[in-house]
C-alpha cells in the first residue's frame, strides 16, 4: 500500500507498459532520483499518461514530504 516504507531512491527506473517485452522505446519514461537530494522512492504507472509517484520523507523530518527532486528522461514529443 501507499503507507509502505520506501527505503531508497529509484535509479534509472524504466516504466514499461504492462505486457510489453523488448527494448524501451521513446515515450517509455525513465525516472531517476539517485543523486544528492533526490527523493523519489517508487513509481507506479496508472495509465499510459498517468503515474503515481511516491516521495520519500525528508531524512531529518520524516513527518513531512513538502518537496520533490527527480529527473524524467526519454519523453516523446507531445507526451
PDB file of N, CA and C in Angstrom:
ATOM      1  N   UNK A   1       0.813  -1.189   0.000  1.00  0.00           N
ATOM      2  CA  UNK A   1       0.000   0.000   0.000  1.00  0.00           C
ATOM      3  C   UNK A   1       0.857   1.253   0.000  1.00  0.00           C
ATOM      4  N   UNK A   2       0.225   2.400  -0.041  1.00  0.00           N
ATOM      5  CA  UNK A   2       0.956   3.665  -0.083  1.00  0.00           C
ATOM      6  C   UNK A   2       1.609   3.993   1.249  1.00  0.00           C
ATOM      7  N   UNK A   3       1.288   3.261   2.341  1.00  0.00           N
ATOM      8  CA  UNK A   3       1.903   3.501   3.637  1.00  0.00           C
ATOM      9  C   UNK A   3       3.173   2.689   3.843  1.00  0.00           C
ATOM     10  N   UNK A   4       3.567   1.887   2.848  1.00  0.00           N
ATOM     11  CA  UNK A   4       4.791   1.103   2.954  1.00  0.00           C
ATOM     12  C   UNK A   4       5.986   2.024   3.106  1.00  0.00           C
ATOM     13  N   UNK A   5       6.986   1.569   3.845  1.00  0.00           N
ATOM     14  CA  UNK A   5       8.211   2.342   3.990  1.00  0.00           C
ATOM     15  C   UNK A   5       8.996   2.256   2.690  1.00  0.00           C
ATOM     16  N   UNK A   6       9.412   3.399   2.186  1.00  0.00           N
ATOM     17  CA  UNK A   6      10.202   3.461   0.960  1.00  0.00           C
ATOM     18  C   UNK A   6      11.643   3.675   1.375  1.00  0.00           C
ATOM     19  N   UNK A   7      12.484   2.679   1.139  1.00  0.00           N
ATOM     20  CA  UNK A   7      13.835   2.689   1.678  1.00  0.00           C
ATOM     21  C   UNK A   7      14.822   3.525   0.873  1.00  0.00           C
ATOM     22  N   UNK A   8      14.740   3.518  -0.435  1.00  0.00           N
ATOM     23  CA  UNK A   8      15.733   4.220  -1.236  1.00  0.00           C
ATOM     24  C   UNK A   8      15.119   4.907  -2.429  1.00  0.00           C
ATOM     25  N   UNK A   9      15.979   5.509  -3.224  1.00  0.00           N
ATOM     26  CA  UNK A   9      15.534   6.230  -4.410  1.00  0.00           C
ATOM     27  C   UNK A   9      15.493   5.322  -5.630  1.00  0.00           C
ATOM     28  N   UNK A  10      14.616   5.657  -6.572  1.00  0.00           N
ATOM     29  CA  UNK A  10      14.643   4.956  -7.848  1.00  0.00           C
ATOM     30  C   UNK A  10      15.904   5.386  -8.591  1.00  0.00           C
ATOM     31  N   UNK A  11      16.466   4.469  -9.344  1.00  0.00           N
ATOM     32  CA  UNK A  11      17.700   4.733 -10.081  1.00  0.00           C
ATOM     33  C   UNK A  11      17.543   4.269 -11.517  1.00  0.00           C
ATOM     34  N   UNK A  12      17.368   5.244 -12.424  1.00  0.00           N
ATOM     35  CA  UNK A  12      17.173   4.943 -13.850  1.00  0.00           C
ATOM     36  C   UNK A  12      16.082   3.886 -14.029  1.00  0.00           C
ATOM     37  N   UNK A  13      14.951   4.104 -13.380  1.00  0.00           N
ATOM     38  CA  UNK A  13      13.827   3.175 -13.413  1.00  0.00           C
ATOM     39  C   UNK A  13      13.006   3.404 -14.674  1.00  0.00           C
ATOM     40  N   UNK A  14      12.929   2.395 -15.532  1.00  0.00           N
ATOM     41  CA  UNK A  14      12.201   2.486 -16.807  1.00  0.00           C
ATOM     42  C   UNK A  14      10.801   1.929 -16.606  1.00  0.00           C
ATOM     43  N   UNK A  15       9.801   2.722 -16.939  1.00  0.00           N
ATOM     44  CA  UNK A  15       8.411   2.292 -16.819  1.00  0.00           C
ATOM     45  C   UNK A  15       7.960   1.755 -18.171  1.00  0.00           C
ATOM     46  N   UNK A  16       7.712   0.451 -18.215  1.00  0.00           N
ATOM     47  CA  UNK A  16       7.255  -0.194 -19.446  1.00  0.00           C
ATOM     48  C   UNK A  16       5.778  -0.551 -19.304  1.00  0.00           C
ATOM     49  N   UNK A  17       4.998  -0.457 -20.381  1.00  0.00           N
ATOM     50  CA  UNK A  17       3.582  -0.830 -20.307  1.00  0.00           C
ATOM     51  C   UNK A  17       3.420  -2.296 -19.911  1.00  0.00           C
ATOM     52  N   UNK A  18       2.316  -2.601 -19.251  1.00  0.00           N
ATOM     53  CA  UNK A  18       2.030  -3.984 -18.848  1.00  0.00           C
ATOM     54  C   UNK A  18       2.050  -4.898 -20.065  1.00  0.00           C
ATOM     55  N   UNK A  19       2.732  -6.011 -19.960  1.00  0.00           N
ATOM     56  CA  UNK A  19       2.794  -6.986 -21.039  1.00  0.00           C
ATOM     57  C   UNK A  19       3.795  -6.664 -22.132  1.00  0.00           C
ATOM     58  N   UNK A  20       4.484  -5.532 -22.051  1.00  0.00           N
ATOM     59  CA  UNK A  20       5.440  -5.141 -23.085  1.00  0.00           C
ATOM     60  C   UNK A  20       6.741  -5.913 -22.891  1.00  0.00           C
ATOM     61  N   UNK A  21       7.259  -6.454 -23.981  1.00  0.00           N
ATOM     62  CA  UNK A  21       8.556  -7.139 -23.973  1.00  0.00           C
ATOM     63  C   UNK A  21       9.431  -6.467 -25.023  1.00  0.00           C
ATOM     64  N   UNK A  22      10.686  -6.320 -24.719  1.00  0.00           N
ATOM     65  CA  UNK A  22      11.592  -5.722 -25.683  1.00  0.00           C
ATOM     66  C   UNK A  22      12.302  -4.516 -25.109  1.00  0.00           C
ATOM     67  N   UNK A  23      13.071  -3.869 -25.962  1.00  0.00           N
ATOM     68  CA  UNK A  23      13.841  -2.700 -25.569  1.00  0.00           C
ATOM     69  C   UNK A  23      12.911  -1.502 -25.362  1.00  0.00           C
ATOM     70  N   UNK A  24      13.240  -0.643 -24.413  1.00  0.00           N
ATOM     71  CA  UNK A  24      12.439   0.568 -24.223  1.00  0.00           C
ATOM     72  C   UNK A  24      12.459   1.444 -25.476  1.00  0.00           C
ATOM     73  N   UNK A  25      11.329   2.040 -25.770  1.00  0.00           N
ATOM     74  CA  UNK A  25      11.205   2.948 -26.910  1.00  0.00           C
ATOM     75  C   UNK A  25      11.000   4.364 -26.408  1.00  0.00           C
ATOM     76  N   UNK A  26      11.075   5.322 -27.311  1.00  0.00           N
ATOM     77  CA  UNK A  26      10.802   6.717 -26.978  1.00  0.00           C
ATOM     78  C   UNK A  26       9.396   6.796 -26.388  1.00  0.00           C
ATOM     79  N   UNK A  27       9.271   7.467 -25.281  1.00  0.00           N
ATOM     80  CA  UNK A  27       7.990   7.564 -24.606  1.00  0.00           C
ATOM     81  C   UNK A  27       7.869   6.657 -23.397  1.00  0.00           C
ATOM     82  N   UNK A  28       8.747   5.652 -23.302  1.00  0.00           N
ATOM     83  CA  UNK A  28       8.812   4.832 -22.090  1.00  0.00           C
ATOM     84  C   UNK A  28       9.688   5.607 -21.103  1.00  0.00           C
ATOM     85  N   UNK A  29       9.060   6.230 -20.136  1.00  0.00           N
ATOM     86  CA  UNK A  29       9.749   7.169 -19.263  1.00  0.00           C
ATOM     87  C   UNK A  29      10.784   6.496 -18.374  1.00  0.00           C
ATOM     88  N   UNK A  30      11.858   7.232 -18.121  1.00  0.00           N
ATOM     89  CA  UNK A  30      12.930   6.792 -17.231  1.00  0.00           C
ATOM     90  C   UNK A  30      13.004   7.800 -16.088  1.00  0.00           C
ATOM     91  N   UNK A  31      12.699   7.333 -14.889  1.00  0.00           N
ATOM     92  CA  UNK A  31      12.744   8.167 -13.692  1.00  0.00           C
ATOM     93  C   UNK A  31      14.041   7.911 -12.952  1.00  0.00           C
ATOM     94  N   UNK A  32      14.650   8.980 -12.435  1.00  0.00           N
ATOM     95  CA  UNK A  32      15.896   8.836 -11.688  1.00  0.00           C
ATOM     96  C   UNK A  32      15.935   9.833 -10.536  1.00  0.00           C
ATOM     97  N   UNK A  33      16.294   9.336  -9.362  1.00  0.00           N
ATOM     98  CA  UNK A  33      16.473  10.198  -8.191  1.00  0.00           C
ATOM     99  C   UNK A  33      17.706   9.763  -7.414  1.00  0.00           C
ATOM    100  N   UNK A  34      18.623   9.104  -8.084  1.00  0.00           N
ATOM    101  CA  UNK A  34      19.821   8.577  -7.436  1.00  0.00           C
ATOM    102  C   UNK A  34      20.922   9.636  -7.467  1.00  0.00           C
ATOM    103  N   UNK A  35      20.707  10.710  -6.727  1.00  0.00           N
ATOM    104  CA  UNK A  35      21.681  11.785  -6.614  1.00  0.00           C
ATOM    105  C   UNK A  35      21.374  12.527  -5.318  1.00  0.00           C
ATOM    106  N   UNK A  36      22.305  13.356  -4.866  1.00  0.00           N
ATOM    107  CA  UNK A  36      22.111  14.079  -3.619  1.00  0.00           C
ATOM    108  C   UNK A  36      20.832  14.909  -3.685  1.00  0.00           C
ATOM    109  N   UNK A  37      20.000  14.806  -2.710  1.00  0.00           N
ATOM    110  CA  UNK A  37      18.716  15.474  -2.537  1.00  0.00           C
ATOM    111  C   UNK A  37      17.597  14.857  -3.380  1.00  0.00           C
ATOM    112  N   UNK A  38      17.868  13.803  -4.147  1.00  0.00           N
ATOM    113  CA  UNK A  38      16.800  13.093  -4.850  1.00  0.00           C
ATOM    114  C   UNK A  38      15.927  12.382  -3.829  1.00  0.00           C
ATOM    115  N   UNK A  39      14.618  12.315  -4.070  1.00  0.00           N
ATOM    116  CA  UNK A  39      13.753  11.688  -3.072  1.00  0.00           C
ATOM    117  C   UNK A  39      12.552  10.952  -3.661  1.00  0.00           C
ATOM    118  N   UNK A  40      12.672  10.451  -4.878  1.00  0.00           N
ATOM    119  CA  UNK A  40      11.589   9.670  -5.477  1.00  0.00           C
ATOM    120  C   UNK A  40      11.813   8.203  -5.117  1.00  0.00           C
ATOM    121  N   UNK A  41      10.877   7.627  -4.364  1.00  0.00           N
ATOM    122  CA  UNK A  41      11.054   6.273  -3.858  1.00  0.00           C
ATOM    123  C   UNK A  41      10.405   5.191  -4.695  1.00  0.00           C
ATOM    124  N   UNK A  42       9.299   5.505  -5.371  1.00  0.00           N
ATOM    125  CA  UNK A  42       8.605   4.475  -6.154  1.00  0.00           C
ATOM    126  C   UNK A  42       7.762   5.138  -7.231  1.00  0.00           C
ATOM    127  N   UNK A  43       7.602   4.439  -8.358  1.00  0.00           N
ATOM    128  CA  UNK A  43       6.780   4.914  -9.471  1.00  0.00           C
ATOM    129  C   UNK A  43       5.848   3.786  -9.878  1.00  0.00           C
ATOM    130  N   UNK A  44       4.565   4.065  -9.928  1.00  0.00           N
ATOM    131  CA  UNK A  44       3.570   3.108 -10.431  1.00  0.00           C
ATOM    132  C   UNK A  44       2.869   3.740 -11.620  1.00  0.00           C
ATOM    133  N   UNK A  45       2.786   3.001 -12.741  1.00  0.00           N
ATOM    134  CA  UNK A  45       2.058   3.506 -13.899  1.00  0.00           C
ATOM    135  C   UNK A  45       0.582   3.193 -13.718  1.00  0.00           C
ATOM    136  N   UNK A  46      -0.267   4.212 -13.850  1.00  0.00           N
ATOM    137  CA  UNK A  46      -1.711   4.064 -13.698  1.00  0.00           C
ATOM    138  C   UNK A  46      -2.347   3.875 -15.075  1.00  0.00           C
ATOM    139  N   UNK A  47      -2.046   4.783 -15.993  1.00  0.00           N
ATOM    140  CA  UNK A  47      -2.499   4.695 -17.383  1.00  0.00           C
ATOM    141  C   UNK A  47      -1.314   5.075 -18.265  1.00  0.00           C
ATOM    142  N   UNK A  48      -1.544   5.150 -19.556  1.00  0.00           N
ATOM    143  CA  UNK A  48      -0.460   5.490 -20.479  1.00  0.00           C
ATOM    144  C   UNK A  48       0.202   6.825 -20.135  1.00  0.00           C
ATOM    145  N   UNK A  49      -0.585   7.773 -19.654  1.00  0.00           N
ATOM    146  CA  UNK A  49      -0.056   9.105 -19.362  1.00  0.00           C
ATOM    147  C   UNK A  49      -0.210   9.511 -17.899  1.00  0.00           C
ATOM    148  N   UNK A  50      -0.462   8.567 -17.015  1.00  0.00           N
ATOM    149  CA  UNK A  50      -0.643   8.889 -15.602  1.00  0.00           C
ATOM    150  C   UNK A  50       0.203   7.958 -14.740  1.00  0.00           C
ATOM    151  N   UNK A  51       0.887   8.552 -13.774  1.00  0.00           N
ATOM    152  CA  UNK A  51       1.780   7.804 -12.891  1.00  0.00           C
ATOM    153  C   UNK A  51       1.534   8.218 -11.457  1.00  0.00           C
ATOM    154  N   UNK A  52       1.621   7.275 -10.535  1.00  0.00           N
ATOM    155  CA  UNK A  52       1.638   7.587  -9.112  1.00  0.00           C
ATOM    156  C   UNK A  52       3.100   7.637  -8.692  1.00  0.00           C
ATOM    157  N   UNK A  53       3.508   8.766  -8.116  1.00  0.00           N
ATOM    158  CA  UNK A  53       4.880   8.958  -7.672  1.00  0.00           C
ATOM    159  C   UNK A  53       4.891   9.009  -6.148  1.00  0.00           C
ATOM    160  N   UNK A  54       5.763   8.220  -5.546  1.00  0.00           N
ATOM    161  CA  UNK A  54       5.847   8.149  -4.095  1.00  0.00           C
ATOM    162  C   UNK A  54       7.150   8.799  -3.655  1.00  0.00           C
ATOM    163  N   UNK A  55       7.017   9.884  -2.927  1.00  0.00           N
ATOM    164  CA  UNK A  55       8.156  10.677  -2.485  1.00  0.00           C
ATOM    165  C   UNK A  55       8.597  10.187  -1.110  1.00  0.00           C
ATOM    166  N   UNK A  56       9.892   9.960  -0.965  1.00  0.00           N
ATOM    167  CA  UNK A  56      10.434   9.568   0.342  1.00  0.00           C
ATOM    168  C   UNK A  56      10.380  10.749   1.299  1.00  0.00           C
ATOM    169  N   UNK A  57      10.177  10.470   2.591  1.00  0.00           N
ATOM    170  CA  UNK A  57      10.185  11.568   3.565  1.00  0.00           C
ATOM    171  C   UNK A  57      11.582  12.153   3.722  1.00  0.00           C
ATOM    172  N   UNK A  58      11.628  13.372   4.190  1.00  0.00           N
ATOM    173  CA  UNK A  58      12.892  14.041   4.457  1.00  0.00           C
ATOM    174  C   UNK A  58      13.641  13.294   5.550  1.00  0.00           C
ATOM    175  N   UNK A  59      14.929  13.120   5.392  1.00  0.00           N
ATOM    176  CA  UNK A  59      15.748  12.381   6.350  1.00  0.00           C
ATOM    177  C   UNK A  59      15.670  12.985   7.747  1.00  0.00           C
ATOM    178  N   UNK A  60      15.710  14.289   7.836  1.00  0.00           N
ATOM    179  CA  UNK A  60      15.726  14.959   9.143  1.00  0.00           C
ATOM    180  C   UNK A  60      14.334  15.209   9.709  1.00  0.00           C
ATOM    181  N   UNK A  61      13.294  15.069   8.907  1.00  0.00           N
ATOM    182  CA  UNK A  61      11.941  15.307   9.381  1.00  0.00           C
ATOM    183  C   UNK A  61      10.982  14.365   8.649  1.00  0.00           C
ATOM    184  N   UNK A  62      10.875  13.105   9.106  1.00  0.00           N
ATOM    185  CA  UNK A  62      10.105  12.101   8.375  1.00  0.00           C
ATOM    186  C   UNK A  62       8.597  12.337   8.312  1.00  0.00           C
ATOM    187  N   UNK A  63       8.083  13.314   9.038  1.00  0.00           N
ATOM    188  CA  UNK A  63       6.647  13.583   9.001  1.00  0.00           C
ATOM    189  C   UNK A  63       6.230  14.346   7.747  1.00  0.00           C
ATOM    190  N   UNK A  64       7.170  15.008   7.095  1.00  0.00           N
ATOM    191  CA  UNK A  64       6.807  15.900   6.001  1.00  0.00           C
ATOM    192  C   UNK A  64       7.387  15.458   4.666  1.00  0.00           C
ATOM    193  N   UNK A  65       6.633  15.715   3.604  1.00  0.00           N
ATOM    194  CA  UNK A  65       7.059  15.478   2.223  1.00  0.00           C
ATOM    195  C   UNK A  65       6.628  16.695   1.420  1.00  0.00           C
ATOM    196  N   UNK A  66       7.320  17.808   1.621  1.00  0.00           N
ATOM    197  CA  UNK A  66       6.877  19.070   1.043  1.00  0.00           C
ATOM    198  C   UNK A  66       7.660  19.475  -0.200  1.00  0.00           C
ATOM    199  N   UNK A  67       8.617  18.667  -0.649  1.00  0.00           N
ATOM    200  CA  UNK A  67       9.390  18.994  -1.836  1.00  0.00           C
ATOM    201  C   UNK A  67       9.676  17.702  -2.588  1.00  0.00           C
ATOM    202  N   UNK A  68      10.090  17.825  -3.828  1.00  0.00           N
ATOM    203  CA  UNK A  68      10.470  16.655  -4.607  1.00  0.00           C
ATOM    204  C   UNK A  68      11.619  17.025  -5.526  1.00  0.00           C
ATOM    205  N   UNK A  69      12.447  16.028  -5.832  1.00  0.00           N
ATOM    206  CA  UNK A  69      13.598  16.256  -6.702  1.00  0.00           C
ATOM    207  C   UNK A  69      13.939  14.958  -7.413  1.00  0.00           C
ATOM    208  N   UNK A  70      13.663  14.905  -8.718  1.00  0.00           N
ATOM    209  CA  UNK A  70      13.987  13.742  -9.538  1.00  0.00           C
ATOM    210  C   UNK A  70      14.013  14.181 -10.995  1.00  0.00           C
ATOM    211  N   UNK A  71      14.501  13.314 -11.862  1.00  0.00           N
ATOM    212  CA  UNK A  71      14.523  13.623 -13.291  1.00  0.00           C
ATOM    213  C   UNK A  71      13.656  12.619 -14.053  1.00  0.00           C
ATOM    214  N   UNK A  72      13.215  13.037 -15.234  1.00  0.00           N
ATOM    215  CA  UNK A  72      12.469  12.173 -16.148  1.00  0.00           C
ATOM    216  C   UNK A  72      13.112  12.312 -17.515  1.00  0.00           C
ATOM    217  N   UNK A  73      13.439  11.168 -18.130  1.00  0.00           N
ATOM    218  CA  UNK A  73      14.064  11.150 -19.449  1.00  0.00           C
ATOM    219  C   UNK A  73      13.232  10.319 -20.423  1.00  0.00           C
ATOM    220  N   UNK A  74      13.632  10.380 -21.679  1.00  0.00           N
ATOM    221  CA  UNK A  74      13.089   9.549 -22.751  1.00  0.00           C
ATOM    222  C   UNK A  74      11.652   9.893 -23.121  1.00  0.00           C
ATOM    223  N   UNK A  75      11.277  11.154 -22.954  1.00  0.00           N
ATOM    224  CA  UNK A  75       9.931  11.564 -23.332  1.00  0.00           C
ATOM    225  C   UNK A  75       9.843  11.720 -24.860  1.00  0.00           C
ATOM    226  N   UNK A  76       8.647  11.536 -25.369  1.00  0.00           N
ATOM    227  CA  UNK A  76       8.447  11.775 -26.794  1.00  0.00           C
ATOM    228  C   UNK A  76       7.684  13.076 -26.964  1.00  0.00           C
ATOM    229  N   UNK A  77       7.748  13.637 -28.141  1.00  0.00           N
ATOM    230  CA  UNK A  77       7.079  14.908 -28.411  1.00  0.00           C
ATOM    231  C   UNK A  77       5.603  14.801 -28.086  1.00  0.00           C
ATOM    232  N   UNK A  78       5.094  15.815 -27.440  1.00  0.00           N
ATOM    233  CA  UNK A  78       3.681  15.969 -27.045  1.00  0.00           C
ATOM    234  C   UNK A  78       3.244  14.948 -25.990  1.00  0.00           C
ATOM    235  N   UNK A  79       4.184  14.378 -25.282  1.00  0.00           N
ATOM    236  CA  UNK A  79       3.824  13.426 -24.231  1.00  0.00           C
ATOM    237  C   UNK A  79       3.486  14.161 -22.956  1.00  0.00           C
TER     238      UNK A  79
END
